[in-house]
Each structure stands twice: as C-alpha cells, then as structure tokens.
C-alpha cells in the first residue's frame, strides 16, 4: 500500500502533546525531556493546583493550561498525553484519557492490582488510544545490549544452557544527589486521592503499605527480567518461593520465567549511591549490567560480558558515560511510536503480567 502525501507529512511533524501533573518526577524528568525533543509540540498542561500549574506552564512555555485531565482530554488538538500522578490515581487518569482516544504514556506502576490493570486495558480498547508504561530500563543502552547478547547466545547455543537470571536491587540514593529545591513549588494543598477499591480485594489492610512499597520498586526488576528473557506469556510466569522479612520488602523471591530460574534480591538500604544490577548466567559465560542512578543524566552505564571456553574473554563494551539517557530515550520512543503508529516498546499489556505476578508474590508472602 502506497503512502499518501498527507500521511508522509503527518509522520514528519511533531506530536501534539499534553501532560498531566507537574510534581517532582515530572519536573525532574519528563517535562524537560518532552519539552526538549524536536518530535514534541508541547501544547497543554493539566494541573489541579492552579498557582503551580501557571508557573510550570510559563517556565516551559506551554500555551494551554487546564485545571483537570478531563478538560485536557476534551481538547481535540491533543494527540497524546503523558501522566505523572499518585500511584493510585494515575491509572484512573490514564483510563479517562484512553477512553477519549488519546495515546497515553504513564509512569509505572500501571496499576496496583490486576483488577485495576484490566479496567485500564478495557478503556484502551474502548476508546482506541494506546498505552505505554514507563519502564525506562528497557531503553537503557546496556540493557538493550545485554538482551541482544542473551538472544544471540540462546540462538547459537555456543554458551550452552541458560542457567539463571539474578536481579539484585538494594536501592540507596535514588535521587543521585539531585537538589530538590530547584523544582517549582507552591503551598497549595493536593486534593485527597480516592484509593478505595483499587488494591487487591484479598490483601489485608495492614499489608497495604508494604505491598505498595514492593510493587513500586520491584515491578521494574521483574519487568526487566521478562524483557531479557523475551517472556510475554502469563502461563510461563510462576512464583516458586518467597522469603521476605517483616518489612515486606527485604529478602529473596524465586520465579520461573519461560522455564528459567530468576531470583529477585531486594532490600531498602542507605547507601550513598544506587545498588542495582542484573546478571544472566549461561554454562559457558555470563552478562552483567549495572543500572545507573535514576536521575543521573546520562548516568554511567556499565556492562561486562564474560565468555568461557578454550580462549576465555572478558570485555566491558560500554564503560564510559554516553549520551543516551534511558528516560530521554523512553520519551523519544513514545513520540516516534505515536507519530509513526508503530508498537510501543513497553505496552500496557505487559504491565498486566507484572500486576499478576506481583499479586502472587504477596499472596505467597502473607501465607508463609
């Protein structure tokens, strides 16, 4: 099928974008990234705090300011919307935008329960918009190289059987020393966030904060493991064992993803830096990648590749900071996929799998 001149022109122009929310994460990451990309025509901002909304819109020269996401959703000029909001609220916002036919980028977690995830995906099908979830680790150059290496070794069989994936996340200084006083703020109170009925119905109330704490952090590591192993089938995702301390966060979870044993090592520490890495072991080699500090731009991505055999080799193909910041590449990918109508690298469907497996982890934890 030939491409018309109108279709070609549409693919060359920037995406008309709206944004919902302008708090800490939005101002430190997403607003400056979207505003600086040539693929973006930043048209509108929605913020429930009027003073803050005006100040941020003026700072980024965003011409349209709305007091609610529903007003933004009604703007016919807006093609796509990005969302940063409270973990319990952003899913409801995303669902409203999807019903309005907008393509949506939202921060993880997409949902705090399988039920909420299913509601959001139903809204996607109802309105015709498409959803992308902010799993920025999928856009980190070291993780992309790691995944390709794992794929190549599995395809060739040269390194023998894939034995094990280790996901280690002991956290630390997640803001990378970022000065929190640099963001625009106001003393306007936030409206209360309704959270009733959003968490899993089976979850005892006394476990709610622990569950959210684990979900917020380790949805990243579990999703990245699925990405590395190319696992998308829910039937291939099994929780084998859960050993977490009374804090509901520190410990080890053993999964089976696509027939591969995966461990998730978790803890909340007070390190000065960020302690998170992923390692995939084969019989004849391994690949090991370290996650940079979340706000470090461009960070210091590191990867080590060891190959055994008669002539062992050990290399670090990415050892210095490079220009590709995972958050910025994530934003660029969203805009290009909206413009070109190509698939998202982290679509909403995968986040339903994450919600399912994380609920199952906590069922095991509570039952232990």
mmCIF file of N, CA, C and O in Angstrom, residues 183-228:
data_model
loop_
_atom_site.group_PDB
_atom_site.id
_atom_site.type_symbol
_atom_site.label_atom_id
_atom_site.label_comp_id
_atom_site.label_asym_id
_atom_site.label_seq_id
_atom_site.Cartn_x
_atom_site.Cartn_y
_atom_site.Cartn_z
ATOM 1 N N UNK A 183 13.064 22.595 41.965
ATOM 2 C CA UNK A 183 11.789 22.487 41.272
ATOM 3 C C UNK A 183 10.864 23.628 41.678
ATOM 4 O O UNK A 183 10.989 24.208 42.754
ATOM 5 N N UNK A 184 9.952 23.945 40.793
ATOM 6 C CA UNK A 184 8.933 24.959 41.072
ATOM 7 C C UNK A 184 7.911 24.342 42.014
ATOM 8 O O UNK A 184 7.432 23.230 41.801
ATOM 9 N N UNK A 185 7.570 25.054 43.077
ATOM 10 C CA UNK A 185 6.635 24.504 44.052
ATOM 11 C C UNK A 185 5.631 25.562 44.474
ATOM 12 O O UNK A 185 5.766 26.750 44.156
ATOM 13 N N UNK A 186 4.628 25.137 45.197
ATOM 14 C CA UNK A 186 3.638 26.042 45.775
ATOM 15 C C UNK A 186 3.148 25.423 47.076
ATOM 16 O O UNK A 186 3.365 24.240 47.335
ATOM 17 N N UNK A 187 2.482 26.220 47.902
ATOM 18 C CA UNK A 187 1.950 25.693 49.165
ATOM 19 C C UNK A 187 0.489 25.273 49.032
ATOM 20 O O UNK A 187 -0.204 25.064 50.025
ATOM 21 N N UNK A 188 0.014 25.124 47.816
ATOM 22 C CA UNK A 188 -1.368 24.697 47.585
ATOM 23 C C UNK A 188 -1.530 23.227 47.997
ATOM 24 O O UNK A 188 -0.724 22.386 47.627
ATOM 25 N N UNK A 189 -2.570 22.908 48.725
ATOM 26 C CA UNK A 189 -2.777 21.509 49.126
ATOM 27 C C UNK A 189 -3.250 20.664 47.946
ATOM 28 O O UNK A 189 -3.952 21.153 47.049
ATOM 29 N N UNK A 190 -2.839 19.415 47.953
ATOM 30 C CA UNK A 190 -3.327 18.467 46.959
ATOM 31 C C UNK A 190 -4.694 17.942 47.380
ATOM 32 O O UNK A 190 -4.915 17.664 48.560
ATOM 33 N N UNK A 191 -5.630 17.840 46.464
ATOM 34 C CA UNK A 191 -6.917 17.229 46.815
ATOM 35 C C UNK A 191 -6.706 15.791 47.276
ATOM 36 O O UNK A 191 -5.757 15.130 46.838
ATOM 37 N N UNK A 192 -7.554 15.295 48.167
ATOM 38 C CA UNK A 192 -7.409 13.901 48.619
ATOM 39 C C UNK A 192 -7.558 12.928 47.459
ATOM 40 O O UNK A 192 -8.329 13.162 46.521
ATOM 41 N N UNK A 193 -6.799 11.850 47.515
ATOM 42 C CA UNK A 193 -6.807 10.851 46.451
ATOM 43 C C UNK A 193 -7.664 9.667 46.866
ATOM 44 O O UNK A 193 -7.370 9.007 47.869
ATOM 45 N N UNK A 194 -8.742 9.375 46.147
ATOM 46 C CA UNK A 194 -9.556 8.204 46.488
ATOM 47 C C UNK A 194 -8.811 6.918 46.141
ATOM 48 O O UNK A 194 -8.339 6.751 45.016
ATOM 49 N N UNK A 195 -8.714 6.011 47.107
ATOM 50 C CA UNK A 195 -7.976 4.773 46.882
ATOM 51 C C UNK A 195 -8.815 3.537 47.171
ATOM 52 O O UNK A 195 -8.327 2.411 47.035
ATOM 53 N N UNK A 196 -10.051 3.744 47.560
ATOM 54 C CA UNK A 196 -10.907 2.616 47.895
ATOM 55 C C UNK A 196 -11.144 1.741 46.666
ATOM 56 O O UNK A 196 -11.435 2.241 45.572
ATOM 57 N N UNK A 197 -11.019 0.442 46.861
ATOM 58 C CA UNK A 197 -11.327 -0.497 45.791
ATOM 59 C C UNK A 197 -10.245 -0.674 44.756
ATOM 60 O O UNK A 197 -10.461 -1.404 43.772
ATOM 61 N N UNK A 198 -9.077 -0.037 44.940
ATOM 62 C CA UNK A 198 -8.029 -0.144 43.942
ATOM 63 C C UNK A 198 -7.052 -1.275 44.241
ATOM 64 O O UNK A 198 -6.571 -1.949 43.337
ATOM 65 N N UNK A 199 -6.730 -1.476 45.512
ATOM 66 C CA UNK A 199 -5.821 -2.550 45.888
ATOM 67 C C UNK A 199 -6.509 -3.908 45.744
ATOM 68 O O UNK A 199 -7.748 -3.983 45.676
ATOM 69 N N UNK A 200 -5.743 -4.985 45.678
ATOM 70 C CA UNK A 200 -6.362 -6.316 45.565
ATOM 71 C C UNK A 200 -7.347 -6.564 46.701
ATOM 72 O O UNK A 200 -7.067 -6.250 47.865
ATOM 73 N N UNK A 201 -8.495 -7.123 46.380
ATOM 74 C CA UNK A 201 -9.540 -7.338 47.378
ATOM 75 C C UNK A 201 -9.102 -8.305 48.472
ATOM 76 O O UNK A 201 -9.579 -8.230 49.605
ATOM 77 N N UNK A 202 -8.201 -9.215 48.149
ATOM 78 C CA UNK A 202 -7.773 -10.225 49.106
ATOM 79 C C UNK A 202 -6.687 -9.697 50.052
ATOM 80 O O UNK A 202 -6.353 -10.365 51.034
ATOM 81 N N UNK A 203 -6.110 -8.517 49.777
ATOM 82 C CA UNK A 203 -4.972 -8.007 50.536
ATOM 83 C C UNK A 203 -5.427 -7.432 51.874
ATOM 84 O O UNK A 203 -6.200 -6.472 51.919
ATOM 85 N N UNK A 204 -4.956 -7.961 53.008
ATOM 86 C CA UNK A 204 -5.319 -7.392 54.316
ATOM 87 C C UNK A 204 -4.827 -5.949 54.422
ATOM 88 O O UNK A 204 -3.729 -5.633 53.965
ATOM 89 N N UNK A 205 -5.604 -5.058 55.024
ATOM 90 C CA UNK A 205 -5.225 -3.640 55.098
ATOM 91 C C UNK A 205 -3.856 -3.390 55.724
ATOM 92 O O UNK A 205 -3.144 -2.480 55.309
ATOM 93 N N UNK A 206 -3.471 -4.223 56.698
ATOM 94 C CA UNK A 206 -2.197 -3.997 57.376
ATOM 95 C C UNK A 206 -0.993 -4.292 56.472
ATOM 96 O O UNK A 206 0.142 -3.924 56.798
ATOM 97 N N UNK A 207 -1.222 -4.920 55.330
ATOM 98 C CA UNK A 207 -0.140 -5.212 54.389
ATOM 99 C C UNK A 207 -0.103 -4.222 53.216
ATOM 100 O O UNK A 207 0.765 -4.326 52.351
ATOM 101 N N UNK A 208 -1.034 -3.273 53.190
ATOM 102 C CA UNK A 208 -1.182 -2.402 52.021
ATOM 103 C C UNK A 208 0.085 -1.591 51.730
ATOM 104 O O UNK A 208 0.569 -1.547 50.593
ATOM 105 N N UNK A 209 0.637 -0.922 52.745
ATOM 106 C CA UNK A 209 1.805 -0.071 52.505
ATOM 107 C C UNK A 209 3.030 -0.903 52.125
ATOM 108 O O UNK A 209 3.852 -0.485 51.302
ATOM 109 N N UNK A 210 3.175 -2.085 52.704
ATOM 110 C CA UNK A 210 4.279 -2.970 52.350
ATOM 111 C C UNK A 210 4.160 -3.427 50.904
ATOM 112 O O UNK A 210 5.144 -3.442 50.152
ATOM 113 N N UNK A 211 2.957 -3.806 50.522
ATOM 114 C CA UNK A 211 2.702 -4.254 49.151
ATOM 115 C C UNK A 211 3.029 -3.159 48.149
ATOM 116 O O UNK A 211 3.717 -3.407 47.144
ATOM 117 N N UNK A 212 2.576 -1.948 48.421
ATOM 118 C CA UNK A 212 2.842 -0.833 47.513
ATOM 119 C C UNK A 212 4.339 -0.549 47.439
ATOM 120 O O UNK A 212 4.894 -0.283 46.365
ATOM 121 N N UNK A 213 5.035 -0.609 48.572
ATOM 122 C CA UNK A 213 6.473 -0.376 48.575
ATOM 123 C C UNK A 213 7.218 -1.377 47.707
ATOM 124 O O UNK A 213 8.112 -1.009 46.939
ATOM 125 N N UNK A 214 6.853 -2.643 47.821
ATOM 126 C CA UNK A 214 7.498 -3.669 47.000
ATOM 127 C C UNK A 214 7.129 -3.499 45.529
ATOM 128 O O UNK A 214 7.978 -3.568 44.636
ATOM 129 N N UNK A 215 5.852 -3.261 45.280
ATOM 130 C CA UNK A 215 5.367 -3.085 43.912
ATOM 131 C C UNK A 215 6.069 -1.926 43.211
ATOM 132 O O UNK A 215 6.521 -2.055 42.060
ATOM 133 N N UNK A 216 6.172 -0.793 43.888
ATOM 134 C CA UNK A 216 6.737 0.409 43.275
ATOM 135 C C UNK A 216 8.156 0.183 42.772
ATOM 136 O O UNK A 216 8.514 0.639 41.694
ATOM 137 N N UNK A 217 8.970 -0.504 43.566
ATOM 138 C CA UNK A 217 10.358 -0.700 43.185
ATOM 139 C C UNK A 217 10.571 -1.919 42.298
ATOM 140 O O UNK A 217 11.195 -1.833 41.240
ATOM 141 N N UNK A 218 10.027 -3.054 42.696
ATOM 142 C CA UNK A 218 10.458 -4.305 42.065
ATOM 143 C C UNK A 218 9.634 -4.701 40.858
ATOM 144 O O UNK A 218 9.971 -5.691 40.185
ATOM 145 N N UNK A 219 8.600 -3.933 40.552
ATOM 146 C CA UNK A 219 7.963 -4.112 39.243
ATOM 147 C C UNK A 219 8.974 -3.846 38.136
ATOM 148 O O UNK A 219 8.943 -4.469 37.070
ATOM 149 N N UNK A 220 9.916 -2.918 38.370
ATOM 150 C CA UNK A 220 10.971 -2.635 37.400
ATOM 151 C C UNK A 220 11.833 -3.867 37.146
ATOM 152 O O UNK A 220 12.095 -4.242 36.005
ATOM 153 N N UNK A 221 12.309 -4.487 38.228
ATOM 154 C CA UNK A 221 13.247 -5.599 38.085
ATOM 155 C C UNK A 221 12.596 -6.829 37.469
ATOM 156 O O UNK A 221 13.205 -7.521 36.638
ATOM 157 N N UNK A 222 11.355 -7.074 37.850
ATOM 158 C CA UNK A 222 10.644 -8.216 37.285
ATOM 159 C C UNK A 222 10.331 -7.976 35.819
ATOM 160 O O UNK A 222 10.489 -8.871 34.978
ATOM 161 N N UNK A 223 9.919 -6.769 35.490
ATOM 162 C CA UNK A 223 9.651 -6.452 34.091
ATOM 163 C C UNK A 223 10.914 -6.553 33.248
ATOM 164 O O UNK A 223 10.882 -7.037 32.106
ATOM 165 N N UNK A 224 12.048 -6.098 33.802
ATOM 166 C CA UNK A 224 13.307 -6.182 33.071
ATOM 167 C C UNK A 224 13.715 -7.637 32.846
ATOM 168 O O UNK A 224 14.227 -7.990 31.770
ATOM 169 N N UNK A 225 13.481 -8.493 33.834
ATOM 170 C CA UNK A 225 13.783 -9.918 33.654
ATOM 171 C C UNK A 225 12.950 -10.505 32.520
ATOM 172 O O UNK A 225 13.460 -11.285 31.694
ATOM 173 N N UNK A 226 11.680 -10.144 32.452
ATOM 174 C CA UNK A 226 10.826 -10.613 31.358
ATOM 175 C C UNK A 226 11.348 -10.117 30.014
ATOM 176 O O UNK A 226 11.333 -10.836 29.011
ATOM 177 N N UNK A 227 11.818 -8.871 29.985
ATOM 178 C CA UNK A 227 12.383 -8.270 28.777
ATOM 179 C C UNK A 227 13.630 -9.038 28.339
ATOM 180 O O UNK A 227 13.792 -9.367 27.161
ATOM 181 N N UNK A 228 14.524 -9.332 29.276
ATOM 182 C CA UNK A 228 15.765 -10.036 28.962
ATOM 183 C C UNK A 228 15.510 -11.430 28.416
ATOM 184 O O UNK A 228 16.226 -11.921 27.540
#
